[in-house]
Short mmCIF file of C-alpha atoms and ligand atoms in Angstrom, two decimals:
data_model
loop_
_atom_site.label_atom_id
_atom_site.label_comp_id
_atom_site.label_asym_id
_atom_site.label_seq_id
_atom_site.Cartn_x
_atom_site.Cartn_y
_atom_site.Cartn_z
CA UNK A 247 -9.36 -3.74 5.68
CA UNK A 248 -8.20 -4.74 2.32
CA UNK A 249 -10.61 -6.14 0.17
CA UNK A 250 -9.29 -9.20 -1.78
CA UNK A 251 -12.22 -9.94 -3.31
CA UNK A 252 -15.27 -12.41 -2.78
CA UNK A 253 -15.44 -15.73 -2.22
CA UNK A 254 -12.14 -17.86 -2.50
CA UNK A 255 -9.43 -15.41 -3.77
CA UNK A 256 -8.18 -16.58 -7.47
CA UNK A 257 -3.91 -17.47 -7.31
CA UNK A 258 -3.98 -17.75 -10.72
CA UNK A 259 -2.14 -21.26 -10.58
CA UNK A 260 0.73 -19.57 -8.35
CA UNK A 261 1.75 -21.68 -5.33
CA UNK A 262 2.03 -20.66 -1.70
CA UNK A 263 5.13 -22.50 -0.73
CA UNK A 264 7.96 -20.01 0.09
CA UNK A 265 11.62 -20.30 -1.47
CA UNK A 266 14.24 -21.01 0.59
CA UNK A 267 17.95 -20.98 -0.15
CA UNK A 268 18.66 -24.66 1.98
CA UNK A 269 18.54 -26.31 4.99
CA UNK A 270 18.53 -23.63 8.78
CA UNK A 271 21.45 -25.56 10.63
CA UNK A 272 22.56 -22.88 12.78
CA UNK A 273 21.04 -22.12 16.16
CA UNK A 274 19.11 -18.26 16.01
CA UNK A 275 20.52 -15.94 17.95
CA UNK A 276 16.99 -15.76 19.21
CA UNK A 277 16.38 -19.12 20.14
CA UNK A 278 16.55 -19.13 24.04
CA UNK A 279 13.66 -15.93 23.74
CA UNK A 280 11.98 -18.50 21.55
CA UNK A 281 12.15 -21.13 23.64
CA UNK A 282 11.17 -19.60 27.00
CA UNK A 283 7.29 -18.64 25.15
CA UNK A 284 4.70 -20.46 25.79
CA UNK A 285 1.73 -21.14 23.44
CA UNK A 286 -0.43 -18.67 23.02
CA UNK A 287 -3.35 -17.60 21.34
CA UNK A 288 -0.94 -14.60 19.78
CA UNK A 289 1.74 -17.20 19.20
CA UNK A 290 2.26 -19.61 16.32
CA UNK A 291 4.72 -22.93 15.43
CA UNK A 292 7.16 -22.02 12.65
CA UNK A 293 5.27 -24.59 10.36
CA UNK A 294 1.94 -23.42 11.24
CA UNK A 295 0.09 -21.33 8.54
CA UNK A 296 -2.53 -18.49 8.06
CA UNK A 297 -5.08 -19.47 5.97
CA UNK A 298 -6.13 -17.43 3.19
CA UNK A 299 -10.04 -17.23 3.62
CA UNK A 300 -10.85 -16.20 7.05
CA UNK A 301 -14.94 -17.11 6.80
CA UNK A 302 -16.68 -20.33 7.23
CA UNK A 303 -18.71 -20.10 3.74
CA UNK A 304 -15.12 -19.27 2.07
CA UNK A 305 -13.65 -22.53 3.77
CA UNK A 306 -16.59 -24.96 3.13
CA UNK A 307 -16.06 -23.49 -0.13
CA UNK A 308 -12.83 -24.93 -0.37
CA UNK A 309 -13.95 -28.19 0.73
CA UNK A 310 -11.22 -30.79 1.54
CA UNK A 311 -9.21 -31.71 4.86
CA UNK A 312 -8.14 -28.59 6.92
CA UNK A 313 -4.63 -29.81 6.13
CA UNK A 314 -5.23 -28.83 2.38
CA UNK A 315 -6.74 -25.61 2.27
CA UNK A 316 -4.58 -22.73 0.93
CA UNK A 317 -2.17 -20.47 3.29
CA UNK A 318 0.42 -18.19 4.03
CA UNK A 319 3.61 -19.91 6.16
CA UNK A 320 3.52 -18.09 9.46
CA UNK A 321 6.03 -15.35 9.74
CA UNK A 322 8.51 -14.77 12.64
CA UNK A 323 12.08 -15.67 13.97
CA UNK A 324 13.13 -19.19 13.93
CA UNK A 325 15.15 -21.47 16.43
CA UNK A 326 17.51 -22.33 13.60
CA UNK A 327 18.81 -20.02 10.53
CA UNK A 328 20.43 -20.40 7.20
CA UNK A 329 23.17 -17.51 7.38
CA UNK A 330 25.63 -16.97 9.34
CA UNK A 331 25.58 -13.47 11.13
CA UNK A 332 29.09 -13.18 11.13
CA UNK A 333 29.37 -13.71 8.07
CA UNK A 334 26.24 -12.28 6.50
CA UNK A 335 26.48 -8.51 4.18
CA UNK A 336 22.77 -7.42 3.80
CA UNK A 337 21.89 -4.63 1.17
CA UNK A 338 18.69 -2.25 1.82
CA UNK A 339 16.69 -0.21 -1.41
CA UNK A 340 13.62 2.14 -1.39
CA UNK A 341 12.22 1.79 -4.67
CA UNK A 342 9.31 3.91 -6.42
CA UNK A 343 6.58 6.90 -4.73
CA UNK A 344 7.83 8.01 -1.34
CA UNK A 345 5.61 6.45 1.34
CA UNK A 346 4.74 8.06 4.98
CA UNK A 347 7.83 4.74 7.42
CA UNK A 348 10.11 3.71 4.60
CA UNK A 349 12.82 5.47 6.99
CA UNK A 350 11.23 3.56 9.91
CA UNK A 351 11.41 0.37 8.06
CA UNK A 352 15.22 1.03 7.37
CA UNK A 353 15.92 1.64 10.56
CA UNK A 354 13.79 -0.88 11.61
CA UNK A 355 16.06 -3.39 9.72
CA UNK A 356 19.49 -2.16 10.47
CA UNK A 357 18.64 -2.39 14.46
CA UNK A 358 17.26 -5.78 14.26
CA UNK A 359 19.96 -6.81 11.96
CA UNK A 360 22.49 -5.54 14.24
CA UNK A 361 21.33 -5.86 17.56
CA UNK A 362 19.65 -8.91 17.03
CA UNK A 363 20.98 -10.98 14.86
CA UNK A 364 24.84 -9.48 15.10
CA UNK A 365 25.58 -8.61 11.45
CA UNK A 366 27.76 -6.02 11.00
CA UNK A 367 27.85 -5.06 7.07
CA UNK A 368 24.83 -3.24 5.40
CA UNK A 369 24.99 -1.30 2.50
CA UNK A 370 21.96 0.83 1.28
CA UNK A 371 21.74 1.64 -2.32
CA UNK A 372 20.59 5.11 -3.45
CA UNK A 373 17.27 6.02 -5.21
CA UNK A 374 15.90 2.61 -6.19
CA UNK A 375 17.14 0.29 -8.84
CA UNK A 376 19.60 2.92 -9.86
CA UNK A 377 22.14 2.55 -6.93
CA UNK A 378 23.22 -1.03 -8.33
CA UNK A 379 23.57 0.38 -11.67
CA UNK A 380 27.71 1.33 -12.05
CA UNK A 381 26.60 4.24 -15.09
CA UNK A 382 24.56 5.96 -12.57
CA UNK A 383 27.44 6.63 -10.33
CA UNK A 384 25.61 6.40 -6.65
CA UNK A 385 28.17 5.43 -3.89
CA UNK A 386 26.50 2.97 -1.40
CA UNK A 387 25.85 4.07 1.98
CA UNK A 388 27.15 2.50 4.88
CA UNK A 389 24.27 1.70 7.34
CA UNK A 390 24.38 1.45 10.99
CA UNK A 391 22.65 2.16 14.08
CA UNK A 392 24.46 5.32 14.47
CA UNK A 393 23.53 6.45 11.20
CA UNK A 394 19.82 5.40 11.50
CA UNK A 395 19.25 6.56 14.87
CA UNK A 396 17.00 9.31 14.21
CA UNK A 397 15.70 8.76 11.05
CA UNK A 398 12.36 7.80 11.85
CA UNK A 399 11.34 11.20 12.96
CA UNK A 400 11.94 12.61 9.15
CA UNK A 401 9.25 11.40 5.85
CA UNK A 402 11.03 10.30 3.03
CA UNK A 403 14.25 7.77 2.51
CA UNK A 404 17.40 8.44 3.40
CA UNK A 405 18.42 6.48 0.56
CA UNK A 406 16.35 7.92 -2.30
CA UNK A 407 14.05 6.42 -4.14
CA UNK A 408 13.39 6.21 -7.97
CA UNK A 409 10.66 4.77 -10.58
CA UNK A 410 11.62 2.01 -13.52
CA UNK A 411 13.73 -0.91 -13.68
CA UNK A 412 17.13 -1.68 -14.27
CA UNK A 413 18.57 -4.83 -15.67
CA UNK A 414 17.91 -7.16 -13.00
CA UNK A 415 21.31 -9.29 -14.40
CA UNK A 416 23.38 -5.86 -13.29
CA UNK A 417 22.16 -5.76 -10.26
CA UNK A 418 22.83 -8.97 -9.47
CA UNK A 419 27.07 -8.90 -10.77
CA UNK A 420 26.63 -5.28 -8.39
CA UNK A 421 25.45 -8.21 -5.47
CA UNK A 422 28.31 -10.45 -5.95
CA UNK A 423 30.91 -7.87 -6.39
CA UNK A 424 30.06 -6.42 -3.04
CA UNK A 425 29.48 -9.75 -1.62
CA UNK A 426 25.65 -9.23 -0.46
CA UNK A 427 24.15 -11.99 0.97
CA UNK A 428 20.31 -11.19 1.57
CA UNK A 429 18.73 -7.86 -0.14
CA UNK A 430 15.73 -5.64 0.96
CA UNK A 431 13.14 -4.20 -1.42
CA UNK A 432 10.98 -1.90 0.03
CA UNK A 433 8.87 -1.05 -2.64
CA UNK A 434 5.62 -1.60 -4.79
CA UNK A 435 4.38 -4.36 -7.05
CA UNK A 436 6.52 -3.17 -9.64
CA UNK A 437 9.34 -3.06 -7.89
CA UNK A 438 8.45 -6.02 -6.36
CA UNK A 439 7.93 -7.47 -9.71
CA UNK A 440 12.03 -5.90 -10.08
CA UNK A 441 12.66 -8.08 -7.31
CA UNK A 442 11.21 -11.15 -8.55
CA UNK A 443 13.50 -11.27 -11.77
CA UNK A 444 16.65 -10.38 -9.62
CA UNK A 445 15.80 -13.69 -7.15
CA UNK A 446 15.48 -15.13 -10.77
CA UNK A 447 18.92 -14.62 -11.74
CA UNK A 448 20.15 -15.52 -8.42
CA UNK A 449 18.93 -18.58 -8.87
CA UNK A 450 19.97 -19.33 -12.37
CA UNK A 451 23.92 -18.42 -11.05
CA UNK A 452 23.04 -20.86 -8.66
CA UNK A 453 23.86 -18.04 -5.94
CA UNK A 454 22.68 -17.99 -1.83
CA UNK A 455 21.22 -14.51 -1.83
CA UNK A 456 18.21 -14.51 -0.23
CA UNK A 457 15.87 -11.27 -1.42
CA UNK A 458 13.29 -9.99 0.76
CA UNK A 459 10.43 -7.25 -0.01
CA UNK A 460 8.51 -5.14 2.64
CA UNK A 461 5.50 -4.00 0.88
CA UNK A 462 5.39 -0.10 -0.29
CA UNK A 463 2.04 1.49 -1.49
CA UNK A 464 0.59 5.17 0.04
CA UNK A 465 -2.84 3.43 -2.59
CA UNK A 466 -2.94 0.50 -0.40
CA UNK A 467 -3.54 -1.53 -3.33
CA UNK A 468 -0.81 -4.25 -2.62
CA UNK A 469 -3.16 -7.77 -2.43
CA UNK A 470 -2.90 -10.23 0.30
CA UNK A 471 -1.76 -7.82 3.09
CA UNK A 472 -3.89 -6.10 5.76
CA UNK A 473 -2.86 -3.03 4.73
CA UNK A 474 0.11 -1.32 3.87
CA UNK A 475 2.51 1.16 5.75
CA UNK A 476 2.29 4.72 5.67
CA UNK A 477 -1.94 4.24 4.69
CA UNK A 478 -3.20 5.61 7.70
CA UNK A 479 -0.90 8.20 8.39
CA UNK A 480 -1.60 8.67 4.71
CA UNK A 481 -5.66 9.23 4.93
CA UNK A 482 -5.10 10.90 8.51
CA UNK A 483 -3.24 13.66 7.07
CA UNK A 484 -6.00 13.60 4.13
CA UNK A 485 -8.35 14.69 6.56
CA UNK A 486 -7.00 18.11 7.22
CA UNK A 487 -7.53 18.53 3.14
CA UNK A 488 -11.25 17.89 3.69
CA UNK A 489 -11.77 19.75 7.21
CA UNK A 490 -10.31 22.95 5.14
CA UNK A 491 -12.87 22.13 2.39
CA UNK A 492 -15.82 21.69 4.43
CA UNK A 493 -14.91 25.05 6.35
CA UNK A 494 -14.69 26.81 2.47
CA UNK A 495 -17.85 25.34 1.08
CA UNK A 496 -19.52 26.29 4.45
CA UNK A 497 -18.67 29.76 4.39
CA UNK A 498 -19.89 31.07 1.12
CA UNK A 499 -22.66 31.34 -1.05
CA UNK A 500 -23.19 28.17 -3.38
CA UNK A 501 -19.68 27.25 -1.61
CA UNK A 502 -18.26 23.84 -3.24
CA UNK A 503 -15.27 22.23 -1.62
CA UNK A 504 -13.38 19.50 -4.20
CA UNK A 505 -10.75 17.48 -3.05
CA UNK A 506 -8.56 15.36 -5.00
CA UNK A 507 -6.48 12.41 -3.36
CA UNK A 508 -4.46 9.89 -4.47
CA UNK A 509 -5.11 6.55 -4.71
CA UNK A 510 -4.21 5.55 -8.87
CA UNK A 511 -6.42 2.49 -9.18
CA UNK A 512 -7.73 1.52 -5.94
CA UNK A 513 -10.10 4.33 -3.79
CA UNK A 514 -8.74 3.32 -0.42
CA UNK A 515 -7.46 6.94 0.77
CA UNK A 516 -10.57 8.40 -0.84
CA UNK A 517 -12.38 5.86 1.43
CA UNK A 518 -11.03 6.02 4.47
CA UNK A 519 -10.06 10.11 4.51
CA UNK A 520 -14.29 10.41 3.88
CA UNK A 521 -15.15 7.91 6.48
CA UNK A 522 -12.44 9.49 9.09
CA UNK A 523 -13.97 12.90 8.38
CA UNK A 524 -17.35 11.53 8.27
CA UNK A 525 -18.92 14.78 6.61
CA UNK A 526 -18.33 14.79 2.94
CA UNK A 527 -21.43 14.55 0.48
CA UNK A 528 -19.34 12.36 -2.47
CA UNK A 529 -16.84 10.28 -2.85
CA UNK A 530 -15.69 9.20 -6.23
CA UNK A 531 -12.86 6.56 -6.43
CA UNK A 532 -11.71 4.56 -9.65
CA UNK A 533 -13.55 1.17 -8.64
CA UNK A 534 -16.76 2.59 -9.31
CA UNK A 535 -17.87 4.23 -12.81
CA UNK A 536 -20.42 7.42 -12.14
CA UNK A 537 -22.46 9.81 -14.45
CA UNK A 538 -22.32 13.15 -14.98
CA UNK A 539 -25.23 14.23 -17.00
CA UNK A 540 -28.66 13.59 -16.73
CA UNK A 541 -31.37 14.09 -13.82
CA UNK A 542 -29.56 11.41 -11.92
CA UNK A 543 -26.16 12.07 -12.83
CA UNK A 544 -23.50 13.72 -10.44
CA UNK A 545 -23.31 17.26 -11.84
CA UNK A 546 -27.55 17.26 -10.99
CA UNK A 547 -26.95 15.95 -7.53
CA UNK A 548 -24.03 18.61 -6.39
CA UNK A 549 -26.69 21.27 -7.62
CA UNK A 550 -29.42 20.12 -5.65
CA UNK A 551 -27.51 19.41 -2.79
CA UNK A 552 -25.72 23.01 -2.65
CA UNK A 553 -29.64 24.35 -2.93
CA UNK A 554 -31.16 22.59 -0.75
CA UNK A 555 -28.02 22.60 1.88
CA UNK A 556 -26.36 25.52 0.88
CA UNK A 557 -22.60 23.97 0.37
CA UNK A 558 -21.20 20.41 -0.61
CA UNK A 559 -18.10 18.68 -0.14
CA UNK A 560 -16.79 15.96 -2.96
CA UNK A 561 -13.45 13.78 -2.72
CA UNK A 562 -11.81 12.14 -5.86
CA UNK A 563 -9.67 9.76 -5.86
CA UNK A 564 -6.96 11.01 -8.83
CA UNK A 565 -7.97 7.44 -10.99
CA UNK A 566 -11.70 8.19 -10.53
CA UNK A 567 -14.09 8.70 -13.96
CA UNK A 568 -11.13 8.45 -16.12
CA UNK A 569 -13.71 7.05 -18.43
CA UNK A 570 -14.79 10.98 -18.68
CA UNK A 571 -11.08 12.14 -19.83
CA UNK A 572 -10.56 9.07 -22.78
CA UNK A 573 -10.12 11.65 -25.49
CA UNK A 574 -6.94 12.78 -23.81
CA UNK A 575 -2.98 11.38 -25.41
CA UNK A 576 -1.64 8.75 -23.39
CA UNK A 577 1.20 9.03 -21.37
CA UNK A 578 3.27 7.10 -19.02
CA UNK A 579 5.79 7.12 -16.06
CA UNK A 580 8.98 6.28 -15.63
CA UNK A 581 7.65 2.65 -14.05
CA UNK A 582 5.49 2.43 -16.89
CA UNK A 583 2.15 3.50 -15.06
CA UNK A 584 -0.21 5.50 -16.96
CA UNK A 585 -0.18 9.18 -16.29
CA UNK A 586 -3.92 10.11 -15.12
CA UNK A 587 -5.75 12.40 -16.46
CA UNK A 588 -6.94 15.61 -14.47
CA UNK A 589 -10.03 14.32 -12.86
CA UNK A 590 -10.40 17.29 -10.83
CA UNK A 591 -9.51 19.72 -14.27
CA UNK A 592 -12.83 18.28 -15.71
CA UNK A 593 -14.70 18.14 -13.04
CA UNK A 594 -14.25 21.62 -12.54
CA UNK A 595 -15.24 22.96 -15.41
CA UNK A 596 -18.33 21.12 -15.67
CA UNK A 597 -19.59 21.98 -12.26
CA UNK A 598 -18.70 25.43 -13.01
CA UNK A 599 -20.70 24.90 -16.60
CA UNK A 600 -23.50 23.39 -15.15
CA UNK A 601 -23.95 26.04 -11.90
CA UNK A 602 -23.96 28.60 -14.75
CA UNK A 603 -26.66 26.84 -16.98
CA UNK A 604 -28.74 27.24 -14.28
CA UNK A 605 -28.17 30.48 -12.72
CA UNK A 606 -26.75 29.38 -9.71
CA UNK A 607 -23.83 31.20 -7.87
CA UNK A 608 -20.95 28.61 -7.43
CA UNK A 609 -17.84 29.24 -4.91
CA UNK A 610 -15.57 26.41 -5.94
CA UNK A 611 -12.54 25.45 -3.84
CA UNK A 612 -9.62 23.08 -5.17
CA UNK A 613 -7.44 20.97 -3.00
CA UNK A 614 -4.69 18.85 -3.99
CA UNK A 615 -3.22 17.78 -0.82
CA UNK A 616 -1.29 14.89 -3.14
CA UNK A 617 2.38 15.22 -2.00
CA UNK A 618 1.66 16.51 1.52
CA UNK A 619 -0.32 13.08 2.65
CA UNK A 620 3.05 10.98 1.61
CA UNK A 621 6.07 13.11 2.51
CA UNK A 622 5.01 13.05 6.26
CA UNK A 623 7.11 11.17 8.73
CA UNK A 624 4.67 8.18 9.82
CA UNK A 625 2.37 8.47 12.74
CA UNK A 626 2.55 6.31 16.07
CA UNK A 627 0.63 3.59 14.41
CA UNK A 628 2.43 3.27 11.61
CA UNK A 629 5.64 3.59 13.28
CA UNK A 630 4.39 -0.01 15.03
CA UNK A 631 3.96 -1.31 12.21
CA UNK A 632 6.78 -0.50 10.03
CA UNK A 633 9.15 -1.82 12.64
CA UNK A 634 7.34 -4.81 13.05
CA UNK A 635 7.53 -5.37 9.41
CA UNK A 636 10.95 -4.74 9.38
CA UNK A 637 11.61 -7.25 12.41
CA UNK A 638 9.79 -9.96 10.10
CA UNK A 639 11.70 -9.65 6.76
CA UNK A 640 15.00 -9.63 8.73
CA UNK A 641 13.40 -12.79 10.15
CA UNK A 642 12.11 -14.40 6.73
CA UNK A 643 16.17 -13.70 5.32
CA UNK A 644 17.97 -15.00 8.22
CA UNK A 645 16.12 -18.37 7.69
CA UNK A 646 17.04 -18.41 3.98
CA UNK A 647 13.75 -17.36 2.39
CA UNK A 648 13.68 -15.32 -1.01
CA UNK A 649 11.65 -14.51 -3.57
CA UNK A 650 9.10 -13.64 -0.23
CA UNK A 651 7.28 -10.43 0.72
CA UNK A 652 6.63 -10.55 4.48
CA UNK A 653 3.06 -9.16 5.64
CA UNK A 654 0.61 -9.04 7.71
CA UNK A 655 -2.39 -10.98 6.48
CA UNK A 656 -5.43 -11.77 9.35
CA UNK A 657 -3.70 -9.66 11.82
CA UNK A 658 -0.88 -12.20 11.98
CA UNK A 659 2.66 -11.84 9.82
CA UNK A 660 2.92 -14.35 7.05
CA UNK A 661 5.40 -14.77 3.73
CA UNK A 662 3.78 -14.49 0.95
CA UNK A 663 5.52 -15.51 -2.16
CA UNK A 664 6.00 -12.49 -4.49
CA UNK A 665 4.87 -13.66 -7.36
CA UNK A 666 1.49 -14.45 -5.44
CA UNK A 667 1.74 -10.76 -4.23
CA UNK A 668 1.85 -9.06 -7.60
CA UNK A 669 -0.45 -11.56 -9.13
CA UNK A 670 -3.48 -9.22 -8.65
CA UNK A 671 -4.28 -5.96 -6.94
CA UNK A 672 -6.17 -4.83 -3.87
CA UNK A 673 -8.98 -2.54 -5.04
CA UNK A 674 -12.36 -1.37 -2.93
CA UNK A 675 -15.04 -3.79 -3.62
CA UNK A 676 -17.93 -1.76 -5.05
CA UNK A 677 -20.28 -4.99 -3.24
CA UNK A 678 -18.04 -4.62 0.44
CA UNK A 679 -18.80 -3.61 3.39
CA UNK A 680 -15.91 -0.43 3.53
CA UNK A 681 -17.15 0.98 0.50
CA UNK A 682 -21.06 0.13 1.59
CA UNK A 683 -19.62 2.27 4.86
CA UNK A 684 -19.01 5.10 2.33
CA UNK A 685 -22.41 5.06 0.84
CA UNK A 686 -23.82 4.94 4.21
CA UNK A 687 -21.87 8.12 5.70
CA UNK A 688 -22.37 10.29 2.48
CA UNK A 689 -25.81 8.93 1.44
CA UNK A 690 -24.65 9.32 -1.96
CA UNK A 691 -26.36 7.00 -4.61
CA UNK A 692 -24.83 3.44 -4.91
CA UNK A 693 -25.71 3.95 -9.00
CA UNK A 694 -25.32 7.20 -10.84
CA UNK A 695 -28.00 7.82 -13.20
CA UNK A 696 -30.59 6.05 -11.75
CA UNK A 697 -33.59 7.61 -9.22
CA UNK A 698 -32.82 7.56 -6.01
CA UNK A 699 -35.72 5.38 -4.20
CA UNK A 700 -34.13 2.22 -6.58
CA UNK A 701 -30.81 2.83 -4.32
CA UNK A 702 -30.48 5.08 -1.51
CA UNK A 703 -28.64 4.27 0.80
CA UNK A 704 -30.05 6.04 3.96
CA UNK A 705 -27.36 8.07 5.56
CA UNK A 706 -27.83 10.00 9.37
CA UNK A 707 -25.12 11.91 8.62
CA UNK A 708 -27.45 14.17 5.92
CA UNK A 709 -28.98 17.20 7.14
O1 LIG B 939 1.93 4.95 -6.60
C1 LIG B 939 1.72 5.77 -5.54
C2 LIG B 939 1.44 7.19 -5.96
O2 LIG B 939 1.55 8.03 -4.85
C3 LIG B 939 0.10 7.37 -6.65
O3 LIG B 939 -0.95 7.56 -5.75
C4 LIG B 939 0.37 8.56 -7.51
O4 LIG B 939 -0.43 8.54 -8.67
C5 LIG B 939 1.78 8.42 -7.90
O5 LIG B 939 2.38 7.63 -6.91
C6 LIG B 939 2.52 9.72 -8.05
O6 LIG B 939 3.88 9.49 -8.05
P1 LIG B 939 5.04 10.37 -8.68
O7 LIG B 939 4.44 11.69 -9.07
O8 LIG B 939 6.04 10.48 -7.60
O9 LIG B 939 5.58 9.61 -9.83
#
């Protein structure tokens, strides 16, 4: 699903090898389940590892012994840990955009953490970075299986959540004053990137705190992972957006049904909300650059198409043709993203322009299901995997890693150093097969301003 990009990903120098706080001397709690597997294709050794390229060319690419070629360590429980549970005080944070299973992840962590492994302290810190911060004033919140029993059925955190940094060596004196042993980030690459320089100063204080992250992105743009939580139920609720739009455009004359979704950099909800609904005419996402003017350019095609079909349904991704908005001020958010411009603004005005150049009658609908895909409590799928997630950073702490996002990478869980994780971003490859999918199921031209017998893609799905 996610598209790292061709060939043999670039690590730009970063290592694979995972942190660890020391030696595991102390039998798992888990060991006697571990012990009674047997080897299985679904199973793997604690020092196996999932390699990164997962095709033959991309291997002989590589070249070298099998032995050498890059890859994740294999995630999972161990026979023997680093902490001891009795002993252990783990801290939880949601950091950032809410996210369709960040309460699922929490509780996902508190039950494994407790049931499993036996620890019996956990703190969770309010709205992001901010709950270590002592000027901020958030009390911490004890966490517990009582308190997270039912969580998982409401979107959101029950912790809060908030954008920007704090000063990572704060949150570190807030860690040792409260005596917290192994922290969870559950948050984006910045916050990720947060987590980084806290595991920094950890290690400069020469400290045994081991800090975990469990991916966070509704975009889906976090590299090296499958796919993120929350991005399905995400694009599934997307689809109700587009179903209403389709129904509008249908049912009037010249009827136009725009859609915006989010997805800042990366077009993966734009994508997969199209492809699930399978009956949208465009789909514009940031990855790829289009045209508006011109014979060939997109304002041409939505006129043709509404004559010669009578309606048409577009989806933008927010980040799309922000090369079409560049005269706008800059602004940015609290995390220090750029604020986008109103991609669905312009583009309504210039269909509406163009429609009225030509004397044509133009019924334009606007949806902006934007908060309503991500506030949603996460689907069954989802659910899955957010606990699953959760089972695997309690897993990567307990054995003493830090400075390590867990994640699913080839279907299998891996730990995947974070600096490795932030070191680039997962974007729809404008020469892959998902968004060649797209251009198959709209039949919209690969290449804006160009005719379309150069690049049609032929689509059944056209009238
Ligand atoms: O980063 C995830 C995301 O949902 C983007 O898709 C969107 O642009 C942004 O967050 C909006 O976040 P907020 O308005 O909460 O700052």
């Amino acid at each position: 699903m996610t598209q790292a990009g061709t060939g043999p990903p670039l690590l730009g120098g970063h290592d694979l090898k995972v942190k660890t706080l020391g030696p595991c001397r102390r039998d798992s709690p888990l060991a006697s389940l571990l012990r009674a597997r047997r080897r299985s294709l679904n199973s793997m050794e604690e020092s196996d590892r999932v390699l990164l390229d997962d095709t033959a060319a991309m291997i002989s690419a590589r070249g070298g012994a099998v032995e050498d070629l890059p890859g994740f360590e294999a995630g999972g429980p161990r026979q023997k840990i680093f902490f001891d549970p009795s002993k252990t005080r783990a801290g939880i944070v949601t950091c950032g955009g809410l996210c369709p299973g960040l309460n699922n992840v929490i509780r996902g962590l508190v039950m494994e953490l407790t049931l499993h492994y036996g620890v019996r302290r956990i703190i969770g810190f309010r709205n992001g970075y901010q709950g270590f911060i002592a000027r901020y004033g958030y009390p911490v919140l004890d966490l517990s299986p009582e308190v997270v029993r039912d969580i998982n059925e409401d979107g959101g955190t029950i912790l809060g959540s908030s954008r920007g940094q704090q000063d990572p060596e704060e949150i570190v004196d807030c860690l040792e004053q409260l005596g917290v042993n192994m922290l969870f980030v559950i948050g984006g690459d910045g916050s990720l990137r947060g987590a980084q320089k806290i595991a920094g100063v950890i290690a400069e204080r020469d400290l045994r705190i081991a800090v975990v992250g469990v991916p966070k992105t509704i975009d889906n743009d976090i590299a090296f992972i499958d796919h993120s939580f929350g991005f399905r139920t995400a694009f599934s609720r997307a689809t109700e957006s587009i179903r209403a739009a389709h129904i509008e455009a249908r049912s009037a004359p010249g009827g136009v049904g725009l859609v915006k979704l989010m997805g800042r950099h990366s077009g993966f909800i734009a994508s997969y909300a199209a492809l699930a609904k399978n009956d949208a005419d465009y789909v514009l996402i940031p990855e790829v650059p289009f045209e508006l003017d011109g014979e060939h350019g997109f304002l041409a095609h939505v006129r043709r198409t509404v004559q010669e079909r009578g309606y048409a349904v577009i989806i933008v991704a927010e980040g799309a043709g922000q090369e079409h908005l560049a005269g706008e001020p800059d602004a940015a958010d609290a995390s220090g993203n750029a604020r986008l411009r109103d991609i669905q603004r312009l583009l309504q005005q210039r269909i509406t322009a163009d429609f009225a150049l030509h004397g044509r009658e133009l019924n334009l609908k606007l949806l902006d299901p934007s908060y309503a895909i991500r506030s949603v409590p996460a689907n069954p799928y989802d659910s899955v995997y957010c606990v699953r997630l959760a089972h695997a950073a309690v897993h990567a702490a307990m054995a003493g890693r830090t400075e390590v996002m867990v994640g699913r990478w080839h279907g299998r869980f891996v730990h995947i150093p974070i600096p490795v994780a932030t070191s680039r971003r997962s974007t729809v490859d404008p020469d892959g097969d998902l968004w060649l999918s797209v251009l198959e199921a709209t039949g919209q031209p690969a290449h804006w301003g160009r005719p379309p017998e150069h690049d049609r893609v032929a689509s059944d799905e056209r009238w």
